[in-house]
Structure formats: structure tokens, C-alpha cells
Amino acid sequence: MSSISKNNNNSSVIMEGKNLNKWYKGIHALKNVSFELGEKEVVGLVGDNGAGKSTLIKILSGAHRQDEGQIFFQGNEVSLSSPRDSMNLGIETIYQYTALVPQMSIARNIFIGREPVLFRLGPIAYIDYKKMGIEALEALRNVGFELRSPDTPIDELSGGERQGVTIARAMYFKTKVMILDEPTNHLSIKETNKVLGWVEDLKHQGITAIFITHNLHHVYPIADKLIVLSRGEKIADIKKEDTSIEELTNLIV
Amino acid sequence: MSGEYTNSLKANRYIQKGLFDRFRASPAGNVILVFLLVLLTCSIVSLIYPDNFRFLSKPNLIILQRAIPTLGIMSIGVGILMITGEFDLSVGAVFGLSAYIMAMVYSAGMPILVGVIAALLVGIIFGLINGWITTSFGIPSFITTLGTLFIIRSGGRLVSDNVPIIFQVPDWFKTLMTGRMLGYIQMQFVWFIIIAIIAWIILNRHTIGNHFISVGGNQMSSTQVGINVKKTKILAFVLCSICAVIAGIMSVIRVGVVNTDAKPLMELECVAACVMGGVALTGGRGSIVGVAVGAIMFHLVKDIIILGKLPAYYLELFIGLVIVFGVTLNQIAKKKY
Ligand SMILES: Nc1ncnc2c1ncn2[C@@H]1O[C@H](COP(=O)(O)OP(=O)(O)OP(=O)(O)O)[C@@H](O)[C@H]1O
Ligand SMILES: [Mg+2]
């Protein structure tokens, strides 16, 4: 984790939310939340339990739909009604426990739903298995997994390594915005640092990252900007340089 | 590039664990090992005592090749469905009904291929029904297909009125499906191998196979990467029914008599073959080779019991033991290696 790049200040906006509202059976889970995400920015999304963080990212990832409000991607208003819609735009979401299929190999996991195909004949789509292996190896190299065979099943990997695979997948598919929901939960210090390193690398690959966590100490060092939610409302949206861990902690509690 | 990939794989396996351990930890590892041992033992004993243990005799080899494919083809369908995370207990009923439908259409004066298509349609419809009910209402497929098992069975009785149909299919069709090649090879077995190869390709080299495994392994993450879980599961149900239909047709044309009463417990024999072959009851794990070998093992043991003039209940005892110990063994192998 090297120094934080300073030239993000005037980066252009890649994604924008305007007056987003979401109700769950009477609970107002998201109240008029607006935000902007810059290109190549790491955004920390923090807040107490039930603040609405997961709700917000579910809307951005197409898993849920907002009840009110608009979403803009690269300047155009978009309608995200399924995960596929978001993925097609280049928005990739990583949920800690559900992102990968444990029984399948790393290579197969990277390419689920987007398998490289050797030939296609009507309903027949023959997987280019060899290419899948080679490309998976390449993707893994991006996150420094030199020693892992793409044939290794996911359930033989540690929690941090699994995050690595999902990050490798996002990098490989030229994701533009990557959403990570508590990627450092239940990880050892060493693994946490590794994951933080990868997230920081995303920026250098031109990817915007939204990093959701309870732990300010994890996100603060690598974030360019922090958004704080509290009971469904956005109560802060602040550049890292203009705040401190202490100030943010006081806001959240 | 590709050499690098293979090298890295080799290096990795070498570093992490021996090839043999890897093999044993694979879904079908144990059953293949046991199968080879049993096969070898039987062959040796049969060579030493050709008169007392006629395992390698031509009639015995023919009997085996006729018996294995019915269970084998059905189990392949059931296995694919189990890998996708669902069960089908109605395969035995579909097996019986579809063969009857084929015979009925054919006996009514239609060409045999029309009968086959009618049988396939019946299977596809029940596959769609099973899949649609299961996925639309979130009912465990164990329950859905338990229901359709009884419905199809009684529907079959209604259609047949318990009167068997006696029929003779055209020679070309009979030869194609149940003839013999080179004196020793039964066509049923050839079809079984062909279907196993197709199933292997579907599961391992077709995108849909990748989706079967991923839906069975983790439905949530499959949804997140944009896979249509409902469609994928329904397709697996349909493939499963199609396999049952093929097995049903194959099993009646040689004898030329069909009733809708399928052999009871067939559906459970399929599950047993799959479990022996290392298919996980929870989905997401299993191999076609394992399922095929599981089905072969089933009949191999049956054959040994008959040849050895042992009481028939030994078969059930063996199957029971294999299920309990086999699954335990697989579990241990998975943890250990
Ligand atoms: N599917 C749902 N149905 C009903 N209420 C929901 C649902 N999902 C979330 N909620 C409610 O919406 C509010 C916001 O929840 P959300 O999961 O977005 O919080 P969060 O910030 O992610 O919390 P945590 O840090 O605990 O993950 C909570 O009050 C929660 O109970
Ligand atoms: Mg949450």
C-alpha cells in the first residue's frame, strides 16, 4: 500500500445516483440518497448496522430496484432490473459469502455465465476449456496468485484468496465499477492487507471501487472519498483529505 | 502460453498433493478404484475357475451388457439433475409410461419413429411439469416428483387398463437399438456409452453444464452472475426425463411386451448408482464417469451374487453398505486430501 494518488480530485463522474428511495414493507431503508462516483476512485461506504449500505449496493448491482430516484451511468440514465443489466454496463458486485461456487474450480468460477466458447451452433455452445484455463491463469497473475492452479476448487482457498479470485474476475472482465460488500470481514490481518492492496490496485487499472465495511481502519488508508449512511440517510460525503478517522467515527456512532 | 499453463498445473499438483490422492479425492475416484479391483478379481477368479465362476463367459458378458444400460442411462439423467441440486423420483414412472406410449402409437399403425417421438414428448412434458412446479413454487423436488411419481403411475394404469401390449418393432430399429456387433458387443451398451459421452460433454464442455454445476453448487452466486436459475433447472429436469424415456424404449423393444408397471424402486436404484458414483446429495458435485461406473457396479455385484449362487438379498445388503460407507469414505477422502 503505497501513497494515495492525489490527482483524483478532478476526475470525471462515472456513476451517479439521484434522490434514491427504497422502502421495505414500511421500513424506509434509503432516504433520498444522492451520490457521485468518480472514475478510478476508491469510495468507502460506511455506516452502522442497518444503515442501508447493502440496500444501496443491491440497487446499484441490479438485485433490487429503487422505489424512487434515478441512476446515471457515464452520463446516461440507466434502468437496472437484473444483475445481468449491471454486469453488462461493467458494474460487478462481490458479496463475501455468495460470490463463488465452492465446489467449482477457480477457472470455472471466473467464467460462470461468461464462458469462452470454441464454437456455437444454435443451442450448442462448446466451451473453450483450454482458453478458460490459460485466461484464468492470466487473471490470477494480476492479483499475484502465481502458485495457484486454476483447477483448484474454491473450497480449498482461504477467505482472502477467495476475495482475490473475485477481484481477478472483475479485473479480467474489464469492470468499470466494482462493489465490494465487507470484503475484509472475518479475514486475518495479513489477508486483510492483501485484499486492501488489491482494492488499491483496482484504481491503477482504471476501476472505480465502492468498499463497504464496518471497519474504518480498513477503508480509510485506501479511500479517496467516504460516504457515511445513517438510518437510510446520507450524513456525510467527504474527501479523505478533509476528514479524519476520529471525525468519521463520531459521525457513525 | 498453453505449455506454461500445463506446466503450472503439473507443478501445482506436484507441490500440493500426489496425483493418486487427487484422483481419490475427485468425485468418482473411490468408485472407479473399487470397480477396477472388483473387475480384476472377478476376471482372475473366472480365469482360474472357468466352470464354477462363469464371469468371463460370453452369455454372462451379454447379460451384463443388456442389464446395465437401463439403469445406467436413467442414472445419467438423474445424476445431471442431482448435480443441478434437484431430485427426480418420477423417472421410474416416466420410464414405464413412455415405453407404453411408444408401443401404443406404433401398434395403432404409425411408423416406429412417430412412436419414439411421442414417447419423448411425454417425457419432455413431465420434465417440464416437474421443473416448473419445483422452481415456480419453491417446492423441494423430492416432494414434487414424489407426487408426479404416483400421478404418472396411476395415469399409466388408466391408459393401459393393465393390458400389456405385444408388439414387434421393425428389424432395422430392433437391430439398431438392441442388436449385437462382432459377436460380443450389445447395442444397448454402445448406446449407453454414447449417451454417457454426450452427457459428459454437456456437463464439462457445454456452457449449460457449467451452469448446472454452478446452480447446484450455489444458487445465489449463480443468480448474481446473471444465470437464469429457473431455466437451467427446468432444462435439467427435461434432460433427466429424456434419459428415462430412452431407457424405457430400449428396455421393451427386445422382448416386445410392455406394460406401464415399471419395476418398483427403480428411481431409488438410480439415486443409489449416483451416490455410489460420488454425486453429492447437496448438488454441485459429481461426474458422469462416476455415475456410469456406479450403475455398472450395481449390476456387477448383482451378477456376482447370481454367479456365486448367493441369496438375492445380498445385493440389497451390499447396496446399503456401499451407500453408507461409500458416502462416508468420499467425505473422508475430500477432507483428508
Ligand atoms: N429484504 C428486506 N426486507 C425487509 N427489510 C429489509 C430487507 N433488507 C434490509 N431491510 C431493512 O432495511 C434496513 C437497511 O438494511 P441494510 O441491509 O441495507 O443495512 P446495512 O447498512 O447493510 O447493515 P449491515 O451493516 O448490518 O450489513 C434495515 O432496517 C433492514 O432491516
Ligand atoms: Mg449489509
XYZ file of C-alpha atoms and ligand atoms in Angstrom:
622
model
C 0.000 0.000 0.000
C 1.859 2.998 -1.259
C 0.892 6.633 -1.186
C -2.568 7.738 -2.161
C -2.764 9.356 -5.541
C -3.697 12.993 -5.385
C -4.921 13.555 -8.900
C -8.328 12.049 -8.307
C -9.805 15.334 -7.265
C -10.895 16.424 -10.692
C -11.695 13.019 -12.116
C -14.902 12.797 -14.123
C -18.043 11.145 -12.806
C -18.686 7.569 -13.900
C -21.818 6.814 -11.930
C -24.370 8.898 -10.181
C -27.429 8.309 -8.016
C -30.130 10.944 -7.583
C -32.674 11.006 -4.767
C -32.768 7.253 -4.328
C -35.504 5.918 -2.074
C -36.310 2.399 -1.040
C -38.995 1.051 1.252
C -39.236 -2.482 2.624
C -42.711 -3.226 3.952
C -42.920 0.109 5.705
C -39.245 0.467 6.604
C -37.778 3.465 4.840
C -34.397 1.858 4.198
C -32.993 4.525 1.871
C -33.986 8.176 2.184
C -33.295 10.488 -0.748
C -29.720 9.375 -1.162
C -27.716 11.095 -3.914
C -24.060 10.480 -4.671
C -21.408 10.663 -7.353
C -18.647 8.196 -8.078
C -15.551 9.476 -9.842
C -13.534 7.439 -12.292
C -10.688 5.482 -10.723
C -11.847 6.336 -7.255
C -11.972 4.203 -4.136
C -15.098 5.138 -2.217
C -15.591 3.940 1.324
C -19.240 3.337 2.170
C -19.600 3.158 5.917
C -22.363 3.209 8.490
C -23.790 1.293 11.409
C -25.787 -1.952 11.118
C -28.998 -1.365 9.239
C -27.827 1.966 7.871
C -28.812 0.978 4.346
C -25.423 0.168 2.845
C -26.435 -3.215 1.477
C -29.708 -1.783 0.239
C -27.882 0.887 -1.736
C -25.466 -1.508 -3.377
C -28.205 -4.009 -4.165
C -29.854 -1.267 -6.167
C -26.615 -0.469 -7.980
C -25.981 -4.135 -8.724
C -29.454 -4.738 -10.132
C -30.541 -7.135 -7.387
C -33.220 -4.744 -6.114
C -34.937 -1.801 -7.749
C -35.217 1.624 -6.192
C -38.763 2.806 -5.500
C -37.865 6.372 -6.396
C -34.884 8.144 -7.893
C -32.576 7.823 -10.862
C -29.276 6.202 -11.655
C -26.888 7.562 -14.265
C -24.008 5.653 -15.755
C -21.444 7.580 -17.796
C -23.943 10.370 -18.122
C -26.912 8.323 -19.287
C -29.856 7.341 -17.164
C -29.979 3.576 -16.776
C -32.560 1.084 -15.598
C -31.031 -1.788 -13.657
C -33.619 -4.527 -13.361
C -31.362 -7.563 -13.096
C -27.776 -8.383 -12.109
C -27.138 -9.017 -15.782
C -28.045 -5.395 -16.627
C -25.465 -4.104 -14.190
C -22.844 -6.570 -15.324
C -23.376 -5.590 -18.936
C -22.614 -1.997 -18.019
C -19.474 -3.114 -16.204
C -20.706 -2.982 -12.636
C -19.561 -6.024 -10.693
C -20.629 -6.804 -7.150
C -18.822 -9.054 -4.743
C -20.661 -10.462 -1.778
C -18.338 -12.154 0.642
C -20.081 -15.474 1.009
C -22.020 -15.841 -2.141
C -19.752 -14.669 -4.902
C -18.261 -18.052 -5.759
C -19.395 -21.643 -6.145
C -17.261 -23.550 -3.639
C -17.316 -26.888 -5.456
C -16.143 -25.481 -8.760
C -12.602 -24.735 -9.848
C -11.138 -21.257 -9.892
C -11.206 -21.211 -13.692
C -14.842 -22.257 -13.910
C -15.806 -19.718 -11.275
C -14.124 -16.875 -13.080
C -16.070 -17.673 -16.223
C -19.503 -18.748 -14.915
C -22.131 -17.257 -17.149
C -19.458 -15.819 -19.474
C -17.702 -18.947 -20.671
C -15.333 -18.597 -23.617
C -16.862 -20.612 -26.419
C -14.990 -22.590 -29.057
C -17.991 -22.801 -31.347
C -21.664 -22.088 -31.178
C -24.295 -23.963 -33.176
C -27.807 -22.992 -32.254
C -28.289 -24.178 -28.688
C -24.904 -25.877 -28.670
C -22.119 -23.845 -27.129
C -18.872 -25.728 -26.706
C -16.632 -24.279 -24.020
C -13.058 -23.440 -24.944
C -11.768 -25.228 -21.899
C -8.122 -24.691 -22.665
C -8.589 -20.987 -23.177
C -10.510 -20.859 -19.916
C -7.504 -22.319 -18.087
C -4.963 -20.066 -19.762
C -7.023 -16.922 -19.283
C -7.780 -17.823 -15.676
C -4.056 -18.185 -15.044
C -3.534 -14.755 -16.565
C -6.321 -13.285 -14.443
C -4.836 -14.817 -11.319
C -1.433 -13.379 -12.165
C -2.994 -9.915 -11.972
C -3.591 -10.476 -8.290
C -0.334 -12.294 -7.679
C -1.620 -15.841 -7.395
C 1.303 -17.385 -9.248
C 1.232 -20.577 -7.274
C -2.390 -21.481 -7.629
C -3.613 -23.840 -10.297
C -6.820 -22.633 -11.995
C -8.123 -26.154 -11.422
C -8.106 -25.745 -7.649
C -11.625 -25.902 -6.236
C -12.686 -22.745 -4.410
C -13.366 -24.603 -1.166
C -9.638 -25.218 -0.833
C -8.944 -21.473 -0.724
C -8.784 -19.173 2.274
C -11.266 -16.331 2.664
C -8.725 -13.794 1.419
C -7.806 -15.901 -1.573
C -11.473 -16.141 -2.482
C -11.682 -12.363 -2.492
C -8.629 -12.447 -4.717
C -10.401 -14.679 -7.209
C -13.435 -12.413 -7.351
C -11.201 -9.390 -7.802
C -9.273 -11.207 -10.518
C -12.581 -11.947 -12.197
C -13.635 -8.303 -12.108
C -10.283 -7.174 -13.492
C -10.432 -9.744 -16.244
C -13.874 -8.679 -17.404
C -12.834 -5.025 -17.590
C -15.220 -3.982 -14.900
C -15.690 -0.234 -14.585
C -17.276 -0.098 -11.159
C -16.635 -2.737 -8.559
C -18.737 -3.029 -5.421
C -17.272 -4.938 -2.501
C -19.610 -5.706 0.407
C -17.488 -6.167 3.519
C -14.631 -7.924 1.710
C -12.429 -7.901 4.793
C -14.920 -9.476 7.175
C -13.525 -12.473 9.044
C -10.095 -12.141 7.461
C -6.787 -12.268 9.296
C -4.691 -9.106 9.398
C -2.361 -10.480 6.759
C -5.179 -11.423 4.420
C -6.941 -8.128 5.053
C -3.841 -6.264 3.969
C -3.659 -8.348 0.843
C -7.271 -7.574 -0.056
C -6.743 -3.875 0.669
C -3.751 -3.969 -1.651
C -5.850 -5.457 -4.430
C -8.568 -2.873 -3.993
C -5.988 -0.134 -4.212
C -4.606 -1.741 -7.373
C -8.052 -1.547 -8.939
C -7.618 2.199 -9.157
C -4.449 1.810 -11.204
C -6.336 -0.479 -13.546
C -8.882 2.256 -14.112
C -11.595 0.687 -11.964
C -13.792 2.547 -9.519
C -14.348 0.685 -6.270
C -17.053 1.003 -3.642
C -15.800 -0.549 -0.455
C -18.361 -1.303 2.222
C -17.173 -2.009 5.713
C -17.786 -1.532 9.398
C -14.109 -1.057 9.949
C -12.971 2.471 9.179
C -9.393 1.476 9.749
C -9.616 -0.847 6.775
C -11.078 1.553 4.292
C -9.554 4.845 5.398
C -5.979 4.243 4.217
C -7.031 3.304 0.684
C -10.114 5.505 0.204
C -10.248 8.714 -1.818
C -13.676 9.575 -0.526
C -16.012 8.383 2.220
C -19.778 8.233 2.228
C -21.484 7.763 5.575
C -25.029 6.434 5.840
C -27.111 6.541 8.980
C -30.640 5.153 9.235
C -31.057 5.329 5.489
C -29.789 8.885 5.124
C -26.514 10.107 3.737
C -24.958 12.145 6.526
C -21.517 12.687 5.047
C -19.828 12.590 1.667
C -16.322 13.780 2.157
C -12.853 13.621 0.647
C -10.397 11.750 2.756
C -8.090 14.778 3.000
C -10.865 16.796 4.578
C -11.623 14.410 7.399
C -10.081 12.020 9.867
C -10.846 8.634 11.348
C -11.860 10.325 14.616
C -14.326 12.627 12.938
C -15.876 9.794 10.961
C -16.101 7.543 13.981
C -18.030 10.207 15.831
C -20.405 10.541 12.905
C -21.169 6.846 12.746
C -21.733 6.231 16.424
C 1.352 -19.940 -23.126
C -0.575 -23.162 -23.103
C 2.548 -25.102 -22.187
C 3.028 -22.731 -19.338
C -0.476 -23.477 -18.170
C 0.027 -27.223 -18.231
C 3.365 -26.867 -16.516
C 1.901 -24.777 -13.798
C -0.835 -27.351 -13.320
C 1.679 -30.129 -13.076
C 3.911 -28.174 -10.756
C 0.971 -27.372 -8.604
C -0.355 -30.829 -8.288
C 3.123 -31.984 -7.530
C 3.571 -29.441 -4.813
C 0.164 -29.788 -3.282
C -0.654 -33.456 -3.425
C 0.103 -36.614 -5.330
C -1.845 -37.431 -8.435
C -3.262 -40.528 -6.786
C -4.630 -38.579 -3.835
C -6.119 -36.044 -6.212
C -7.784 -38.858 -8.099
C -9.199 -40.361 -4.921
C -10.500 -37.001 -3.797
C -12.261 -36.484 -7.130
C -15.978 -37.292 -7.091
C -15.614 -40.612 -8.877
C -12.213 -41.574 -7.537
C -13.238 -44.175 -4.977
C -15.861 -45.936 -7.004
C -13.588 -46.260 -10.026
C -10.911 -47.732 -7.825
C -13.283 -50.248 -6.243
C -14.758 -51.038 -9.647
C -11.376 -51.817 -11.164
C -10.494 -54.010 -8.200
C -13.760 -55.960 -8.404
C -13.447 -56.330 -12.157
C -9.889 -57.570 -11.874
C -10.744 -60.005 -9.089
C -13.740 -61.394 -10.962
C -11.708 -61.827 -14.121
C -8.902 -63.611 -12.334
C -11.238 -65.904 -10.412
C -13.125 -66.624 -13.603
C -9.911 -67.475 -15.427
C -8.826 -69.841 -12.669
C -12.241 -71.496 -12.194
C -13.927 -71.083 -15.583
C -16.508 -73.751 -14.778
C -17.567 -72.574 -11.345
C -17.499 -68.848 -11.898
C -18.564 -68.034 -15.443
C -17.940 -64.323 -15.232
C -15.993 -64.106 -18.469
C -18.296 -66.442 -20.398
C -19.990 -64.961 -23.429
C -23.575 -65.363 -22.137
C -22.663 -63.592 -18.920
C -20.982 -60.715 -20.715
C -24.060 -60.343 -22.910
C -26.407 -60.403 -19.921
C -24.392 -57.683 -18.227
C -24.409 -55.510 -21.325
C -28.170 -55.845 -21.578
C -28.833 -55.139 -17.922
C -26.507 -52.220 -17.275
C -27.748 -49.685 -19.867
C -31.302 -49.332 -18.489
C -30.124 -48.300 -15.057
C -27.066 -46.583 -16.490
C -28.877 -44.273 -18.910
C -31.524 -43.381 -16.335
C -28.888 -42.726 -13.706
C -27.003 -40.373 -16.004
C -30.136 -38.230 -16.257
C -30.777 -38.423 -12.543
C -27.101 -37.624 -11.901
C -27.140 -34.472 -14.029
C -30.258 -33.349 -12.181
C -28.718 -34.113 -8.791
C -25.623 -32.123 -9.733
C -28.002 -29.262 -10.525
C -29.304 -29.646 -6.986
C -32.615 -31.420 -7.575
C -34.110 -34.917 -7.399
C -36.434 -36.804 -9.690
C -38.319 -39.686 -8.148
C -40.671 -39.922 -11.110
C -38.116 -41.374 -13.553
C -39.330 -44.943 -12.993
C -42.889 -43.960 -13.789
C -41.822 -41.954 -16.857
C -39.744 -44.963 -17.919
C -42.813 -47.212 -17.828
C -45.346 -44.831 -19.306
C -43.243 -43.570 -22.202
C -42.416 -47.078 -23.401
C -46.099 -47.922 -23.299
C -46.983 -44.786 -25.270
C -44.433 -45.710 -27.920
C -45.876 -49.208 -28.246
C -49.405 -47.821 -28.328
C -48.695 -45.311 -31.106
C -46.767 -47.913 -33.069
C -49.467 -50.550 -32.647
C -52.008 -48.055 -33.923
C -50.227 -48.256 -37.265
C -47.870 -45.300 -37.025
C -44.205 -45.553 -38.028
C -41.941 -46.514 -35.149
C -40.194 -43.127 -35.186
C -43.514 -41.400 -34.551
C -43.907 -43.680 -31.532
C -40.441 -42.730 -30.331
C -41.185 -39.042 -30.762
C -44.481 -39.424 -28.896
C -42.648 -41.137 -26.041
C -40.028 -38.392 -25.969
C -42.743 -35.731 -25.913
C -44.405 -37.407 -22.948
C -41.068 -37.411 -21.150
C -40.333 -33.796 -22.029
C -43.778 -32.711 -20.830
C -43.330 -34.409 -17.467
C -39.826 -32.976 -17.181
C -41.244 -29.507 -17.808
C -44.021 -30.059 -15.280
C -41.637 -31.323 -12.609
C -39.248 -28.449 -13.221
C -41.861 -25.778 -13.493
C -43.686 -26.726 -10.289
C -40.441 -27.092 -8.366
C -38.930 -23.790 -9.443
C -42.081 -21.691 -9.570
C -43.413 -22.547 -6.151
C -40.176 -23.311 -4.361
C -41.284 -26.835 -3.538
C -38.493 -29.334 -2.868
C -38.231 -31.514 -5.973
C -38.215 -34.549 -3.721
C -41.849 -33.745 -2.950
C -42.870 -32.571 -6.420
C -41.568 -35.691 -8.094
C -42.882 -37.972 -5.366
C -46.260 -36.585 -6.318
C -45.765 -36.930 -10.059
C -44.427 -40.453 -9.484
C -47.839 -41.523 -8.197
C -49.734 -39.431 -10.712
C -47.820 -40.813 -13.685
C -48.099 -44.359 -12.394
C -51.837 -44.196 -11.968
C -52.147 -42.284 -15.235
C -50.279 -45.146 -16.858
C -52.723 -47.690 -15.462
C -55.556 -45.581 -16.741
C -54.045 -45.533 -20.232
C -53.138 -49.202 -20.261
C -56.061 -50.586 -18.284
C -53.412 -53.063 -17.160
C -53.437 -54.735 -20.558
C -49.928 -55.330 -21.870
C -49.162 -54.525 -25.495
C -47.359 -57.136 -27.522
C -45.555 -55.726 -30.499
C -42.686 -56.265 -32.920
C -40.686 -53.217 -33.969
C -39.152 -53.186 -37.473
C -35.953 -55.190 -37.715
C -33.767 -52.216 -38.520
C -34.887 -50.456 -35.345
C -34.502 -53.549 -33.225
C -31.008 -54.158 -34.574
C -30.072 -50.540 -34.129
C -31.152 -50.442 -30.515
C -30.629 -53.958 -29.228
C -28.607 -55.836 -31.845
C -25.170 -57.342 -31.426
C -21.878 -56.356 -33.012
C -18.780 -58.506 -33.528
C -20.413 -61.299 -31.598
C -19.730 -59.797 -28.206
C -20.978 -56.228 -28.159
C -24.604 -55.402 -27.374
C -26.017 -52.252 -28.970
C -27.691 -51.277 -25.697
C -24.271 -50.964 -24.160
C -22.984 -48.995 -27.130
C -25.863 -46.535 -26.711
C -25.158 -46.314 -23.016
C -21.550 -45.345 -23.768
C -22.635 -42.854 -26.447
C -25.124 -41.234 -24.081
C -22.523 -41.119 -21.331
C -20.101 -39.360 -23.690
C -22.763 -36.857 -24.743
C -23.660 -36.241 -21.108
C -20.004 -35.780 -20.246
C -19.631 -33.202 -22.988
C -22.776 -31.395 -21.877
C -21.651 -31.277 -18.279
C -18.000 -30.478 -18.791
C -17.701 -28.728 -22.099
C -21.020 -27.055 -22.686
C -21.864 -23.728 -21.102
C -25.130 -25.166 -19.848
C -23.193 -27.845 -17.948
C -21.190 -25.144 -16.255
C -24.476 -23.573 -15.236
C -25.837 -26.916 -13.972
C -22.869 -27.286 -11.650
C -22.914 -23.680 -10.535
C -26.668 -23.632 -9.852
C -26.344 -26.863 -7.875
C -23.325 -25.557 -6.005
C -24.508 -22.081 -5.140
C -27.794 -20.784 -6.402
C -27.261 -17.305 -5.015
C -23.956 -16.663 -6.724
C -25.307 -18.113 -9.943
C -28.114 -15.573 -9.836
C -25.612 -12.832 -9.150
C -23.600 -13.599 -12.253
C -26.776 -13.480 -14.282
C -27.598 -17.156 -14.751
C -31.291 -17.907 -15.139
C -31.623 -20.455 -12.347
C -35.202 -21.417 -13.160
C -34.499 -22.103 -16.818
C -31.345 -24.028 -16.004
C -33.132 -26.271 -13.526
C -36.083 -26.936 -15.799
C -33.675 -27.954 -18.544
C -32.004 -30.420 -16.175
C -35.410 -31.924 -15.325
C -36.158 -32.308 -19.027
C -32.814 -33.973 -19.758
C -33.458 -36.327 -16.859
C -36.860 -37.329 -18.235
C -35.442 -37.787 -21.733
C -32.897 -40.248 -20.354
C -35.698 -42.172 -18.640
C -37.615 -42.327 -21.918
C -34.609 -43.626 -23.842
C -34.037 -46.282 -21.185
C -37.723 -47.177 -21.254
C -37.833 -47.621 -25.021
C -34.646 -49.621 -25.063
C -35.810 -51.995 -22.381
C -39.056 -53.034 -24.099
C -38.205 -53.431 -27.762
C -36.132 -56.562 -27.356
C -38.838 -58.506 -25.549
C -41.680 -56.876 -27.449
C -44.035 -56.760 -24.481
C -44.816 -53.673 -22.482
C -46.941 -52.784 -19.535
C -46.945 -49.466 -17.713
C -45.874 -51.083 -14.478
C -42.266 -50.139 -14.088
C -40.098 -52.129 -11.787
C -40.626 -50.575 -8.359
C -37.694 -48.835 -6.689
C -36.045 -48.002 -9.999
C -35.850 -44.340 -9.078
C -34.054 -45.216 -5.873
C -31.668 -47.536 -7.685
C -30.744 -44.541 -9.832
C -30.103 -42.400 -6.783
C -28.036 -45.258 -5.343
C -25.948 -45.504 -8.525
C -25.381 -41.748 -8.446
C -24.411 -41.732 -4.799
C -22.033 -44.645 -5.337
C -20.579 -42.648 -8.194
C -19.803 -39.733 -5.924
C -22.639 -37.334 -6.774
C -23.286 -35.042 -3.825
C -26.851 -35.083 -2.492
C -26.499 -31.363 -1.988
C -25.678 -30.676 -5.633
C -22.721 -29.051 -7.296
C -20.501 -32.088 -7.243
C -20.414 -35.259 -9.287
C -19.154 -36.750 -12.508
C -20.687 -38.655 -15.379
C -17.931 -41.271 -15.262
C -18.746 -41.818 -11.610
C -22.461 -42.252 -12.278
C -21.811 -44.648 -15.148
C -19.422 -46.707 -13.052
C -21.911 -46.595 -10.165
C -24.585 -48.132 -12.386
C -22.141 -50.732 -13.718
C -21.111 -51.620 -10.166
C -24.727 -52.185 -9.233
C -25.140 -54.842 -11.892
C -21.675 -56.228 -11.444
C -22.452 -57.056 -7.844
C -25.822 -58.470 -8.810
C -24.047 -60.643 -11.349
C -21.504 -61.870 -8.830
C -24.294 -62.802 -6.455
C -26.080 -64.761 -9.157
C -22.922 -66.452 -10.431
C -21.852 -67.263 -6.886
C -25.328 -68.642 -6.158
C -25.647 -66.349 -3.155
C -29.034 -65.313 -1.758
C -30.529 -62.363 -3.638
C -30.855 -60.144 -0.590
C -27.082 -59.862 -0.562
C -27.454 -57.332 -3.337
C -29.578 -55.045 -1.220
C -27.242 -55.509 1.701
C -24.319 -54.579 -0.482
C -26.030 -51.524 -1.949
C -26.987 -50.379 1.541
C -23.448 -50.794 2.804
C -21.958 -49.060 -0.211
C -24.249 -46.079 0.199
C -23.475 -45.667 3.864
C -19.764 -46.432 3.706
C -19.200 -45.066 0.239
C -20.532 -41.666 1.160
C -18.592 -41.689 4.398
C -15.453 -42.653 2.521
C -15.950 -39.917 -0.034
C -16.434 -37.444 2.749
C -13.231 -38.548 4.459
C -11.296 -38.512 1.192
C -12.487 -34.990 0.481
C -11.377 -33.750 3.871
C -8.107 -35.594 4.017
C -6.668 -34.753 0.644
N -35.251 -7.746 2.245
C -35.598 -6.902 3.258
N -36.858 -6.891 3.734
C -37.217 -6.053 4.729
N -36.374 -5.188 5.320
C -35.105 -5.152 4.885
C -34.645 -6.014 3.845
N -33.330 -5.756 3.628
C -32.997 -4.792 4.513
N -34.040 -4.425 5.271
C -34.035 -3.364 6.291
O -33.543 -2.193 5.698
C -32.676 -1.508 6.574
C -31.308 -1.330 5.907
O -30.687 -2.597 5.782
P -29.303 -2.850 5.065
O -29.135 -4.312 4.915
O -29.236 -2.040 3.839
O -28.266 -2.297 6.124
P -26.667 -2.363 6.141
O -26.197 -0.964 6.236
O -26.174 -3.150 5.024
O -26.388 -3.112 7.508
P -25.194 -4.115 7.920
O -24.026 -3.285 8.213
O -25.719 -4.784 9.146
O -24.999 -5.066 6.794
C -32.637 -2.320 7.852
O -33.530 -1.760 8.767
C -33.096 -3.691 7.420
O -33.760 -4.337 8.484
Mg -25.106 -5.110 4.849
